[in-house]
PDB file of C-alpha atoms in Angstrom:
ATOM      1  CA  UNK A 259      79.299 141.886  96.873  1.00 84.00           C
ATOM      2  CA  UNK A 260      76.139 140.991  94.496  1.00 89.00           C
ATOM      3  CA  UNK A 261      75.049 138.556  96.733  1.00 90.00           C
ATOM      4  CA  UNK A 262      75.795 140.608  99.563  1.00 88.00           C
ATOM      5  CA  UNK A 263      73.375 142.927  98.271  1.00 93.00           C
ATOM      6  CA  UNK A 264      70.702 140.585  97.222  1.00 93.00           C
ATOM      7  CA  UNK A 265      69.994 139.886 100.915  1.00 93.00           C
ATOM      8  CA  UNK A 266      70.492 143.258 102.299  1.00 94.00           C
ATOM      9  CA  UNK A 267      67.677 144.394  99.508  1.00 94.00           C
ATOM     10  CA  UNK A 268      65.472 141.596 100.939  1.00 94.00           C
ATOM     11  CA  UNK A 269      65.948 142.344 104.704  1.00 94.00           C
ATOM     12  CA  UNK A 270      66.669 146.087 104.872  1.00 95.00           C
ATOM     13  CA  UNK A 271      66.786 148.443 101.867  1.00 95.00           C
ATOM     14  CA  UNK A 272      63.979 147.515  99.987  1.00 94.00           C
ATOM     15  CA  UNK A 273      61.298 148.984 102.328  1.00 94.00           C
ATOM     16  CA  UNK A 274      63.995 151.784 102.982  1.00 95.00           C
ATOM     17  CA  UNK A 275      63.947 152.903  99.175  1.00 95.00           C
ATOM     18  CA  UNK A 276      60.483 152.532  99.033  1.00 93.00           C
ATOM     19  CA  UNK A 277      59.590 154.821 102.120  1.00 93.00           C
ATOM     20  CA  UNK A 278      61.944 157.399 100.274  1.00 92.00           C
ATOM     21  CA  UNK A 279      61.021 157.072  96.957  1.00 92.00           C
ATOM     22  CA  UNK A 280      57.105 155.194  96.455  1.00 92.00           C
ATOM     23  CA  UNK A 281      56.212 153.974  93.321  1.00 88.00           C
ATOM     24  CA  UNK A 282      52.420 154.343  93.069  1.00 84.00           C
ATOM     25  CA  UNK A 283      51.700 151.226  90.905  1.00 77.00           C
ATOM     26  CA  UNK A 284      54.483 149.074  92.316  1.00 71.00           C
ATOM     27  CA  UNK A 285      54.105 145.462  92.471  1.00 54.00           C
ATOM     28  CA  UNK A 286      53.810 144.397  96.389  1.00 48.00           C
ATOM     29  CA  UNK A 287      53.005 140.768  96.643  1.00 51.00           C
ATOM     30  CA  UNK A 288      55.457 137.980  96.448  1.00 46.00           C
ATOM     31  CA  UNK A 289      53.248 135.614  94.205  1.00 46.00           C
ATOM     32  CA  UNK A 290      53.526 139.056  91.205  1.00 51.00           C
ATOM     33  CA  UNK A 291      57.597 139.000  91.656  1.00 50.00           C
ATOM     34  CA  UNK A 292      58.175 135.344  90.338  1.00 47.00           C
ATOM     35  CA  UNK A 293      59.458 136.411  86.630  1.00 44.00           C
ATOM     36  CA  UNK A 294      61.148 139.231  87.817  1.00 57.00           C
ATOM     37  CA  UNK A 295      64.672 137.633  88.477  1.00 78.00           C
ATOM     38  CA  UNK A 296      65.053 139.376  91.628  1.00 86.00           C
ATOM     39  CA  UNK A 297      67.850 137.690  94.253  1.00 89.00           C
ATOM     40  CA  UNK A 298      69.522 135.970  91.265  1.00 88.00           C
ATOM     41  CA  UNK A 299      72.629 135.998  92.478  1.00 88.00           C
ATOM     42  CA  UNK A 300      71.747 134.984  96.270  1.00 89.00           C
ATOM     43  CA  UNK A 301      69.504 132.180  94.831  1.00 87.00           C
ATOM     44  CA  UNK A 302      72.755 130.593  93.819  1.00 86.00           C
ATOM     45  CA  UNK A 303      73.475 129.684  96.795  1.00 86.00           C
ATOM     46  CA  UNK A 304      70.114 129.743  98.811  1.00 88.00           C
ATOM     47  CA  UNK A 305      66.630 130.323  97.967  1.00 88.00           C
ATOM     48  CA  UNK A 306      65.520 133.779  99.241  1.00 90.00           C
ATOM     49  CA  UNK A 307      62.038 134.774  98.239  1.00 89.00           C
ATOM     50  CA  UNK A 308      62.036 138.717  97.344  1.00 89.00           C
ATOM     51  CA  UNK A 309      60.106 141.236 100.018  1.00 85.00           C
ATOM     52  CA  UNK A 310      56.819 142.604  99.494  1.00 86.00           C
ATOM     53  CA  UNK A 311      58.387 145.755  99.066  1.00 90.00           C
ATOM     54  CA  UNK A 312      61.016 144.476  96.459  1.00 89.00           C
ATOM     55  CA  UNK A 313      59.374 146.636  93.539  1.00 88.00           C
ATOM     56  CA  UNK A 314      57.649 149.465  95.802  1.00 90.00           C
ATOM     57  CA  UNK A 315      59.916 152.089  94.884  1.00 92.00           C
ATOM     58  CA  UNK A 316      61.011 154.349  91.792  1.00 92.00           C
ATOM     59  CA  UNK A 317      64.246 153.461  92.383  1.00 93.00           C
ATOM     60  CA  UNK A 318      64.370 149.760  91.506  1.00 92.00           C
ATOM     61  CA  UNK A 319      67.076 147.284  92.017  1.00 92.00           C
ATOM     62  CA  UNK A 320      69.159 147.527  88.834  1.00 91.00           C
ATOM     63  CA  UNK A 321      69.040 150.856  89.010  1.00 94.00           C
ATOM     64  CA  UNK A 322      72.853 152.313  88.940  1.00 95.00           C
ATOM     65  CA  UNK A 323      72.294 155.334  91.295  1.00 95.00           C
ATOM     66  CA  UNK A 324      70.686 152.903  93.893  1.00 96.00           C
ATOM     67  CA  UNK A 325      73.057 150.300  93.387  1.00 96.00           C
ATOM     68  CA  UNK A 326      75.878 153.137  94.140  1.00 97.00           C
ATOM     69  CA  UNK A 327      74.017 154.583  97.048  1.00 97.00           C
ATOM     70  CA  UNK A 328      73.675 151.253  98.466  1.00 97.00           C
ATOM     71  CA  UNK A 329      77.191 150.028  97.891  1.00 97.00           C
ATOM     72  CA  UNK A 330      78.772 153.299  99.418  1.00 97.00           C
ATOM     73  CA  UNK A 331      76.570 153.049 102.337  1.00 96.00           C
ATOM     74  CA  UNK A 332      77.752 149.259 102.916  1.00 94.00           C
ATOM     75  CA  UNK A 333      81.182 150.359 102.391  1.00 94.00           C
ATOM     76  CA  UNK A 334      81.299 153.007 104.694  1.00 96.00           C
ATOM     77  CA  UNK A 335      79.671 151.283 107.532  1.00 95.00           C
ATOM     78  CA  UNK A 336      81.938 148.237 106.807  1.00 91.00           C
ATOM     79  CA  UNK A 337      84.996 150.137 107.206  1.00 92.00           C
ATOM     80  CA  UNK A 338      83.777 152.058 110.329  1.00 95.00           C
ATOM     81  CA  UNK A 339      82.850 148.591 112.071  1.00 93.00           C
ATOM     82  CA  UNK A 340      86.192 146.790 111.203  1.00 88.00           C
ATOM     83  CA  UNK A 341      88.670 149.631 111.953  1.00 91.00           C
ATOM     84  CA  UNK A 342      86.782 150.532 115.273  1.00 93.00           C
ATOM     85  CA  UNK A 343      86.109 147.498 116.725  1.00 92.00           C
ATOM     86  CA  UNK A 344      89.382 145.848 115.165  1.00 87.00           C
ATOM     87  CA  UNK A 345      91.509 148.726 116.385  1.00 90.00           C
ATOM     88  CA  UNK A 346      89.817 148.715 120.055  1.00 93.00           C
ATOM     89  CA  UNK A 347      90.173 144.830 120.337  1.00 90.00           C
ATOM     90  CA  UNK A 348      93.942 145.154 119.316  1.00 85.00           C
ATOM     91  CA  UNK A 349      94.363 147.717 121.795  1.00 90.00           C
ATOM     92  CA  UNK A 350      93.022 145.905 124.687  1.00 91.00           C
ATOM     93  CA  UNK A 351      94.969 142.790 124.014  1.00 87.00           C
ATOM     94  CA  UNK A 352      98.375 142.847 122.128  1.00 81.00           C
ATOM     95  CA  UNK A 353      99.000 146.745 122.153  1.00 85.00           C
ATOM     96  CA  UNK A 354     102.207 147.559 124.698  1.00 83.00           C
ATOM     97  CA  UNK A 355     100.721 150.526 126.989  1.00 87.00           C
ATOM     98  CA  UNK A 356     104.243 151.519 127.672  1.00 85.00           C
ATOM     99  CA  UNK A 357     104.541 152.749 124.559  1.00 85.00           C
ATOM    100  CA  UNK A 358     101.942 155.637 125.342  1.00 89.00           C
ATOM    101  CA  UNK A 359     105.089 157.097 127.217  1.00 88.00           C
ATOM    102  CA  UNK A 360     107.195 156.726 124.440  1.00 87.00           C
ATOM    103  CA  UNK A 361     109.250 160.582 123.761  1.00 88.00           C
ATOM    104  CA  UNK A 362     107.895 160.291 120.198  1.00 87.00           C
ATOM    105  CA  UNK A 363     103.777 159.346 121.048  1.00 90.00           C
ATOM    106  CA  UNK A 364     101.975 162.442 120.558  1.00 93.00           C
ATOM    107  CA  UNK A 365      99.640 164.311 122.981  1.00 94.00           C
ATOM    108  CA  UNK A 366      96.464 162.807 122.655  1.00 95.00           C
ATOM    109  CA  UNK A 367      97.720 161.074 119.352  1.00 95.00           C
ATOM    110  CA  UNK A 368      94.669 158.350 119.437  1.00 95.00           C
ATOM    111  CA  UNK A 369      92.155 161.041 119.555  1.00 96.00           C
ATOM    112  CA  UNK A 370      94.118 162.495 116.553  1.00 96.00           C
ATOM    113  CA  UNK A 371      94.611 159.268 114.982  1.00 95.00           C
ATOM    114  CA  UNK A 372      90.346 158.403 115.464  1.00 96.00           C
ATOM    115  CA  UNK A 373      89.548 161.586 114.234  1.00 96.00           C
ATOM    116  CA  UNK A 374      91.593 161.264 111.228  1.00 95.00           C
ATOM    117  CA  UNK A 375      90.516 157.504 110.268  1.00 95.00           C
ATOM    118  CA  UNK A 376      86.938 158.624 110.945  1.00 96.00           C
ATOM    119  CA  UNK A 377      87.107 161.484 108.265  1.00 96.00           C
ATOM    120  CA  UNK A 378      88.816 159.786 105.723  1.00 96.00           C
ATOM    121  CA  UNK A 379      86.845 156.467 105.509  1.00 96.00           C
ATOM    122  CA  UNK A 380      83.723 158.132 103.799  1.00 97.00           C
ATOM    123  CA  UNK A 381      85.744 159.393 101.453  1.00 96.00           C
ATOM    124  CA  UNK A 382      87.820 156.247 100.618  1.00 96.00           C
ATOM    125  CA  UNK A 383      84.400 154.439 100.666  1.00 96.00           C
ATOM    126  CA  UNK A 384      82.906 157.024  97.925  1.00 97.00           C
ATOM    127  CA  UNK A 385      86.145 156.256  95.650  1.00 96.00           C
ATOM    128  CA  UNK A 386      85.854 152.252  96.102  1.00 96.00           C
ATOM    129  CA  UNK A 387      82.118 152.129  95.076  1.00 97.00           C
ATOM    130  CA  UNK A 388      82.894 152.737  91.172  1.00 96.00           C
ATOM    131  CA  UNK A 389      84.861 149.260  91.746  1.00 96.00           C
ATOM    132  CA  UNK A 390      82.195 147.315  93.738  1.00 95.00           C
ATOM    133  CA  UNK A 391      79.591 148.691  90.996  1.00 96.00           C
ATOM    134  CA  UNK A 392      81.488 147.236  88.035  1.00 95.00           C
ATOM    135  CA  UNK A 393      81.818 143.874  89.982  1.00 92.00           C
ATOM    136  CA  UNK A 394      78.019 143.418  90.537  1.00 92.00           C
ATOM    137  CA  UNK A 395      77.064 144.665  86.947  1.00 92.00           C
ATOM    138  CA  UNK A 396      79.134 141.806  85.843  1.00 90.00           C
ATOM    139  CA  UNK A 397      82.367 143.776  84.476  1.00 93.00           C
ATOM    140  CA  UNK A 398      84.931 141.890  86.988  1.00 94.00           C
ATOM    141  CA  UNK A 399      86.365 137.759  86.422  1.00 95.00           C
ATOM    142  CA  UNK A 400      84.758 137.273  89.919  1.00 95.00           C
ATOM    143  CA  UNK A 401      82.999 133.743  89.664  1.00 94.00           C
ATOM    144  CA  UNK A 402      80.635 131.921  91.844  1.00 92.00           C
ATOM    145  CA  UNK A 403      81.509 128.360  92.444  1.00 92.00           C
ATOM    146  CA  UNK A 404      85.046 126.583  92.708  1.00 89.00           C
ATOM    147  CA  UNK A 405      83.770 124.482  89.572  1.00 90.00           C
ATOM    148  CA  UNK A 406      83.737 127.405  87.836  1.00 91.00           C
ATOM    149  CA  UNK A 407      87.407 127.950  88.260  1.00 91.00           C
ATOM    150  CA  UNK A 408      89.700 128.196  84.868  1.00 92.00           C
ATOM    151  CA  UNK A 409      91.698 125.081  85.285  1.00 93.00           C
ATOM    152  CA  UNK A 410      91.922 122.467  88.085  1.00 91.00           C
ATOM    153  CA  UNK A 411      94.168 123.694  91.227  1.00 92.00           C
ATOM    154  CA  UNK A 412      93.334 127.364  90.966  1.00 94.00           C
ATOM    155  CA  UNK A 413      91.385 127.203  93.629  1.00 92.00           C
ATOM    156  CA  UNK A 414      94.275 126.895  95.751  1.00 94.00           C
ATOM    157  CA  UNK A 415      96.473 128.940  93.598  1.00 96.00           C
ATOM    158  CA  UNK A 416      94.159 132.190  93.497  1.00 96.00           C
ATOM    159  CA  UNK A 417      95.191 132.343  97.235  1.00 96.00           C
ATOM    160  CA  UNK A 418      99.020 133.346  96.809  1.00 95.00           C
ATOM    161  CA  UNK A 419      98.394 134.864  93.326  1.00 96.00           C
ATOM    162  CA  UNK A 420      96.331 137.398  95.098  1.00 96.00           C
ATOM    163  CA  UNK A 421      98.623 138.077  97.917  1.00 95.00           C
ATOM    164  CA  UNK A 422     101.803 138.343  95.343  1.00 95.00           C
ATOM    165  CA  UNK A 423      99.849 140.794  93.028  1.00 97.00           C
ATOM    166  CA  UNK A 424      98.598 143.227  95.910  1.00 96.00           C
ATOM    167  CA  UNK A 425     102.061 142.840  97.511  1.00 95.00           C
ATOM    168  CA  UNK A 426     103.941 144.084  94.735  1.00 96.00           C
ATOM    169  CA  UNK A 427     101.237 146.886  93.706  1.00 96.00           C
ATOM    170  CA  UNK A 428     101.271 148.048  96.959  1.00 94.00           C
ATOM    171  CA  UNK A 429     104.685 147.936  97.720  1.00 95.00           C
ATOM    172  CA  UNK A 430     105.435 150.523  94.237  1.00 96.00           C
ATOM    173  CA  UNK A 431     102.516 152.855  95.141  1.00 96.00           C
ATOM    174  CA  UNK A 432     103.480 153.207  98.882  1.00 94.00           C
ATOM    175  CA  UNK A 433     107.201 153.633  97.401  1.00 95.00           C
ATOM    176  CA  UNK A 434     105.927 156.352  95.347  1.00 95.00           C
ATOM    177  CA  UNK A 435     103.415 158.083  97.830  1.00 95.00           C
ATOM    178  CA  UNK A 436     107.270 158.692  99.253  1.00 93.00           C
ATOM    179  CA  UNK A 437     108.714 160.898  96.581  1.00 92.00           C
ATOM    180  CA  UNK A 438     108.969 164.210  97.665  1.00 91.00           C
ATOM    181  CA  UNK A 439     106.296 166.222  95.466  1.00 90.00           C
ATOM    182  CA  UNK A 440     103.507 163.771  97.038  1.00 93.00           C
ATOM    183  CA  UNK A 441     104.999 162.720 100.502  1.00 92.00           C
ATOM    184  CA  UNK A 442     104.455 166.132 101.955  1.00 89.00           C
ATOM    185  CA  UNK A 443     100.666 166.749 100.533  1.00 89.00           C
ATOM    186  CA  UNK A 444      99.349 163.399 100.580  1.00 92.00           C
ATOM    187  CA  UNK A 445     101.435 160.779 102.592  1.00 92.00           C
ATOM    188  CA  UNK A 446     102.872 162.899 105.519  1.00 90.00           C
ATOM    189  CA  UNK A 447      99.713 162.481 107.284  1.00 89.00           C
ATOM    190  CA  UNK A 448      99.795 159.090 108.056  1.00 88.00           C
ATOM    191  CA  UNK A 449     103.770 159.456 109.084  1.00 87.00           C
ATOM    192  CA  UNK A 450     102.713 161.709 112.083  1.00 89.00           C
ATOM    193  CA  UNK A 451     102.388 158.552 113.803  1.00 86.00           C
ATOM    194  CA  UNK A 452     106.045 157.365 114.575  1.00 84.00           C
ATOM    195  CA  UNK A 453     104.605 155.378 117.038  1.00 85.00           C
ATOM    196  CA  UNK A 454     101.733 154.093 115.897  1.00 85.00           C
ATOM    197  CA  UNK A 455      98.597 152.501 117.515  1.00 89.00           C
ATOM    198  CA  UNK A 456      95.984 150.125 116.242  1.00 88.00           C
ATOM    199  CA  UNK A 457      94.029 153.353 115.361  1.00 93.00           C
ATOM    200  CA  UNK A 458      96.394 154.757 113.166  1.00 89.00           C
ATOM    201  CA  UNK A 459      95.444 151.699 110.365  1.00 88.00           C
ATOM    202  CA  UNK A 460      93.057 154.176 108.786  1.00 90.00           C
ATOM    203  CA  UNK A 461      94.252 157.411 109.650  1.00 91.00           C
ATOM    204  CA  UNK A 462      95.205 158.306 105.926  1.00 90.00           C
ATOM    205  CA  UNK A 463      94.706 161.218 103.662  1.00 94.00           C
ATOM    206  CA  UNK A 464      91.544 159.608 101.915  1.00 95.00           C
ATOM    207  CA  UNK A 465      93.912 159.743  98.694  1.00 95.00           C
ATOM    208  CA  UNK A 466      96.706 157.986 100.319  1.00 94.00           C
ATOM    209  CA  UNK A 467      94.468 155.380 101.600  1.00 92.00           C
ATOM    210  CA  UNK A 468      92.422 154.555  98.558  1.00 95.00           C
ATOM    211  CA  UNK A 469      95.519 154.247  95.974  1.00 95.00           C
ATOM    212  CA  UNK A 470      97.303 151.764  98.575  1.00 92.00           C
ATOM    213  CA  UNK A 471      93.877 149.824  98.309  1.00 93.00           C
ATOM    214  CA  UNK A 472      93.892 149.836  94.578  1.00 95.00           C
ATOM    215  CA  UNK A 473      95.673 146.566  94.245  1.00 95.00           C
ATOM    216  CA  UNK A 474      93.066 144.622  95.965  1.00 94.00           C
ATOM    217  CA  UNK A 475      90.290 146.014  93.424  1.00 94.00           C
ATOM    218  CA  UNK A 476      92.069 145.837  90.526  1.00 96.00           C
ATOM    219  CA  UNK A 477      93.185 142.172  90.687  1.00 96.00           C
ATOM    220  CA  UNK A 478      89.409 140.775  89.959  1.00 96.00           C
ATOM    221  CA  UNK A 479      88.916 143.144  87.188  1.00 95.00           C
ATOM    222  CA  UNK A 480      92.097 141.592  85.608  1.00 95.00           C
ATOM    223  CA  UNK A 481      92.218 137.740  87.264  1.00 96.00           C
ATOM    224  CA  UNK A 482      89.693 135.234  87.843  1.00 96.00           C
ATOM    225  CA  UNK A 483      88.821 135.203  91.622  1.00 96.00           C
ATOM    226  CA  UNK A 484      85.806 132.869  93.411  1.00 95.00           C
ATOM    227  CA  UNK A 485      83.214 135.233  95.194  1.00 93.00           C
ATOM    228  CA  UNK A 486      84.160 133.351  98.761  1.00 91.00           C
ATOM    229  CA  UNK A 487      87.629 133.737  98.416  1.00 93.00           C
ATOM    230  CA  UNK A 488      87.213 137.406  97.551  1.00 93.00           C
ATOM    231  CA  UNK A 489      85.178 138.004 100.747  1.00 88.00           C
ATOM    232  CA  UNK A 490      87.670 136.150 103.194  1.00 91.00           C
ATOM    233  CA  UNK A 491      90.444 138.111 101.141  1.00 92.00           C
ATOM    234  CA  UNK A 492      88.681 141.493 101.784  1.00 85.00           C
ATOM    235  CA  UNK A 493      88.277 140.795 105.529  1.00 86.00           C
ATOM    236  CA  UNK A 494      91.994 139.678 105.716  1.00 89.00           C
ATOM    237  CA  UNK A 495      93.477 142.293 104.185  1.00 88.00           C
ATOM    238  CA  UNK A 496      91.212 144.787 106.396  1.00 81.00           C
ATOM    239  CA  UNK A 497      92.285 143.405 109.715  1.00 82.00           C
ATOM    240  CA  UNK A 498      95.744 142.987 108.387  1.00 85.00           C
ATOM    241  CA  UNK A 499      96.034 146.902 107.767  1.00 82.00           C
ATOM    242  CA  UNK A 500      95.255 146.861 111.869  1.00 78.00           C
ATOM    243  CA  UNK A 501      97.388 144.315 112.602  1.00 77.00           C
ATOM    244  CA  UNK A 502     100.794 145.988 111.429  1.00 78.00           C
ATOM    245  CA  UNK A 503      99.796 149.081 113.359  1.00 72.00           C
ATOM    246  CA  UNK A 504     100.054 147.834 116.860  1.00 66.00           C
ATOM    247  CA  UNK A 505     103.627 149.168 117.162  1.00 57.00           C
ATOM    248  CA  UNK A 506     105.390 146.033 118.363  1.00 58.00           C
ATOM    249  CA  UNK A 507     109.053 146.296 118.642  1.00 51.00           C
ATOM    250  CA  UNK A 508     110.173 142.908 118.946  1.00 48.00           C
ATOM    251  CA  UNK A 509     111.951 141.441 115.827  1.00 53.00           C
ATOM    252  CA  UNK A 510     109.899 138.896 114.225  1.00 62.00           C
ATOM    253  CA  UNK A 511     109.939 137.479 111.160  1.00 70.00           C
ATOM    254  CA  UNK A 512     112.407 138.490 108.428  1.00 77.00           C
ATOM    255  CA  UNK A 513     109.780 137.406 105.701  1.00 85.00           C
ATOM    256  CA  UNK A 514     106.751 138.686 106.746  1.00 85.00           C
ATOM    257  CA  UNK A 515     105.975 142.079 107.148  1.00 83.00           C
ATOM    258  CA  UNK A 516     104.538 142.101 110.295  1.00 80.00           C
ATOM    259  CA  UNK A 517     104.044 144.989 112.856  1.00 77.00           C
ATOM    260  CA  UNK A 518     107.367 144.762 114.117  1.00 79.00           C
ATOM    261  CA  UNK A 519     108.517 145.908 110.377  1.00 82.00           C
ATOM    262  CA  UNK A 520     106.007 148.395 109.703  1.00 81.00           C
ATOM    263  CA  UNK A 521     106.827 150.000 112.897  1.00 78.00           C
ATOM    264  CA  UNK A 522     110.539 150.405 111.269  1.00 81.00           C
ATOM    265  CA  UNK A 523     109.128 152.109 108.413  1.00 83.00           C
ATOM    266  CA  UNK A 524     107.015 155.016 110.694  1.00 80.00           C
ATOM    267  CA  UNK A 525     110.415 155.446 112.517  1.00 79.00           C
ATOM    268  CA  UNK A 526     112.873 155.483 109.355  1.00 80.00           C
ATOM    269  CA  UNK A 527     110.500 156.573 106.733  1.00 78.00           C
ATOM    270  CA  UNK A 528     112.427 154.986 103.747  1.00 85.00           C
ATOM    271  CA  UNK A 529     112.504 151.234 104.851  1.00 86.00           C
ATOM    272  CA  UNK A 530     110.086 148.660 104.377  1.00 89.00           C
ATOM    273  CA  UNK A 531     107.279 149.502 102.379  1.00 91.00           C
ATOM    274  CA  UNK A 532     105.906 146.215 101.679  1.00 90.00           C
ATOM    275  CA  UNK A 533     102.571 144.925 103.152  1.00 89.00           C
ATOM    276  CA  UNK A 534     102.478 141.663 103.436  1.00 91.00           C
ATOM    277  CA  UNK A 535     106.052 140.301 102.735  1.00 90.00           C
ATOM    278  CA  UNK A 536     109.673 141.930 102.734  1.00 89.00           C
ATOM    279  CA  UNK A 537     110.218 140.700  99.485  1.00 92.00           C
ATOM    280  CA  UNK A 538     109.935 143.547  97.334  1.00 94.00           C
ATOM    281  CA  UNK A 539     111.919 145.581  99.959  1.00 92.00           C
ATOM    282  CA  UNK A 540     114.869 142.877  99.718  1.00 92.00           C
ATOM    283  CA  UNK A 541     115.254 143.406  95.728  1.00 94.00           C
ATOM    284  CA  UNK A 542     114.950 146.971  95.887  1.00 93.00           C
ATOM    285  CA  UNK A 543     117.173 147.558  98.802  1.00 93.00           C
ATOM    286  CA  UNK A 544     114.709 149.013 100.918  1.00 92.00           C
ATOM    287  CA  UNK A 545     114.838 146.399 103.622  1.00 89.00           C
ATOM    288  CA  UNK A 546     115.461 147.448 107.281  1.00 85.00           C
ATOM    289  CA  UNK A 547     115.875 144.654 109.985  1.00 83.00           C
ATOM    290  CA  UNK A 548     113.430 145.091 112.721  1.00 78.00           C
ATOM    291  CA  UNK A 549     115.130 146.097 116.095  1.00 70.00           C
ATOM    292  CA  UNK A 550     114.593 146.963 119.478  1.00 59.00           C
ATOM    293  CA  UNK A 551     113.623 150.343 120.314  1.00 54.00           C
ATOM    294  CA  UNK A 552     115.949 152.134 122.936  1.00 52.00           C
ATOM    295  CA  UNK A 553     112.796 153.154 124.932  1.00 53.00           C
ATOM    296  CA  UNK A 554     111.495 150.034 125.083  1.00 52.00           C
ATOM    297  CA  UNK A 555     114.734 148.625 125.520  1.00 52.00           C
ATOM    298  CA  UNK A 556     114.821 150.891 128.550  1.00 56.00           C
ATOM    299  CA  UNK A 557     111.567 149.883 129.663  1.00 54.00           C
ATOM    300  CA  UNK A 558     112.523 145.994 129.553  1.00 49.00           C
ATOM    301  CA  UNK A 559     115.263 146.621 131.415  1.00 41.00           C
ATOM    302  CA  UNK A 560     113.743 148.677 134.248  1.00 52.00           C
ATOM    303  CA  UNK A 561     111.177 145.737 134.391  1.00 49.00           C
ATOM    304  CA  UNK A 562     113.999 143.366 135.034  1.00 43.00           C
ATOM    305  CA  UNK A 563     115.558 145.291 137.682  1.00 42.00           C
ATOM    306  CA  UNK A 564     112.659 146.000 139.440  1.00 47.00           C
ATOM    307  CA  UNK A 565     111.739 142.228 139.203  1.00 43.00           C
ATOM    308  CA  UNK A 566     115.540 141.553 140.758  1.00 45.00           C
ATOM    309  CA  UNK A 567     115.201 144.348 143.753  1.00 52.00           C
ATOM    310  CA  UNK A 568     111.481 142.037 144.667  1.00 49.00           C
ATOM    311  CA  UNK A 569     113.616 138.911 144.532  1.00 46.00           C
ATOM    312  CA  UNK A 570     116.157 140.263 146.923  1.00 49.00           C
TER     313      UNK A 570
END
């Protein structure tokens, strides 16, 4: 995130902050900025000169309030783009439109899902900012290059470690959200969607969605993680959240917690709490094998009968 913030500061944010809160005594020429150590994070990868606005604001780049505001806006915008674009793409490609006629599909459900998702994202972004702030201020174990990894082979090992850590953390957080005293006011809004569409992926109570994201942000505070891997995993996790809400009923892998597994969770509530795998569900006895939905099976049978009639 520190590299990303250097780039955005140079291209956009320096000028925005200079317009919002100008510093009359600011240095505005690039030649005078050589010793200010600006762009030190992106400079490790690519030489990028600071803009002429780099110190033209009272809010300097290392001001923690400015960093928090920038991170909030970036997180909010990124989440909105990934949510709306990813959900729209899946809806028009993989999502089975026959589910719109499912008896448990709510009237105006897609509109309700989008409204809830859009209203939740700003709050989830706000709650996530402290973690990103910790990262850019050097309070995490993120590192720049594979040569900085703790030992040989860790570059590959960090991926399964991240998946295992987050899969375990989300399982227990998700299961705790189903405790009766928590469920009715925090997690129940997400289970309104018994037959979810991709637009249900962010349709949470903000505290619910944020709590299930905690393992992703805690991991780099506890374990070393290369910055490129962190960015890739963050994008993967965001897309995965959308993918498992496409309400695919066809039985699939019994190891990977895909859309069919997660749909069983939405339909039957107390099963398949996992995020990436079914490992913890199997160990804790909460696994339910994905199976065909009666409505969808009848739709398929009708389709076969109609096809047979045409052949006759």
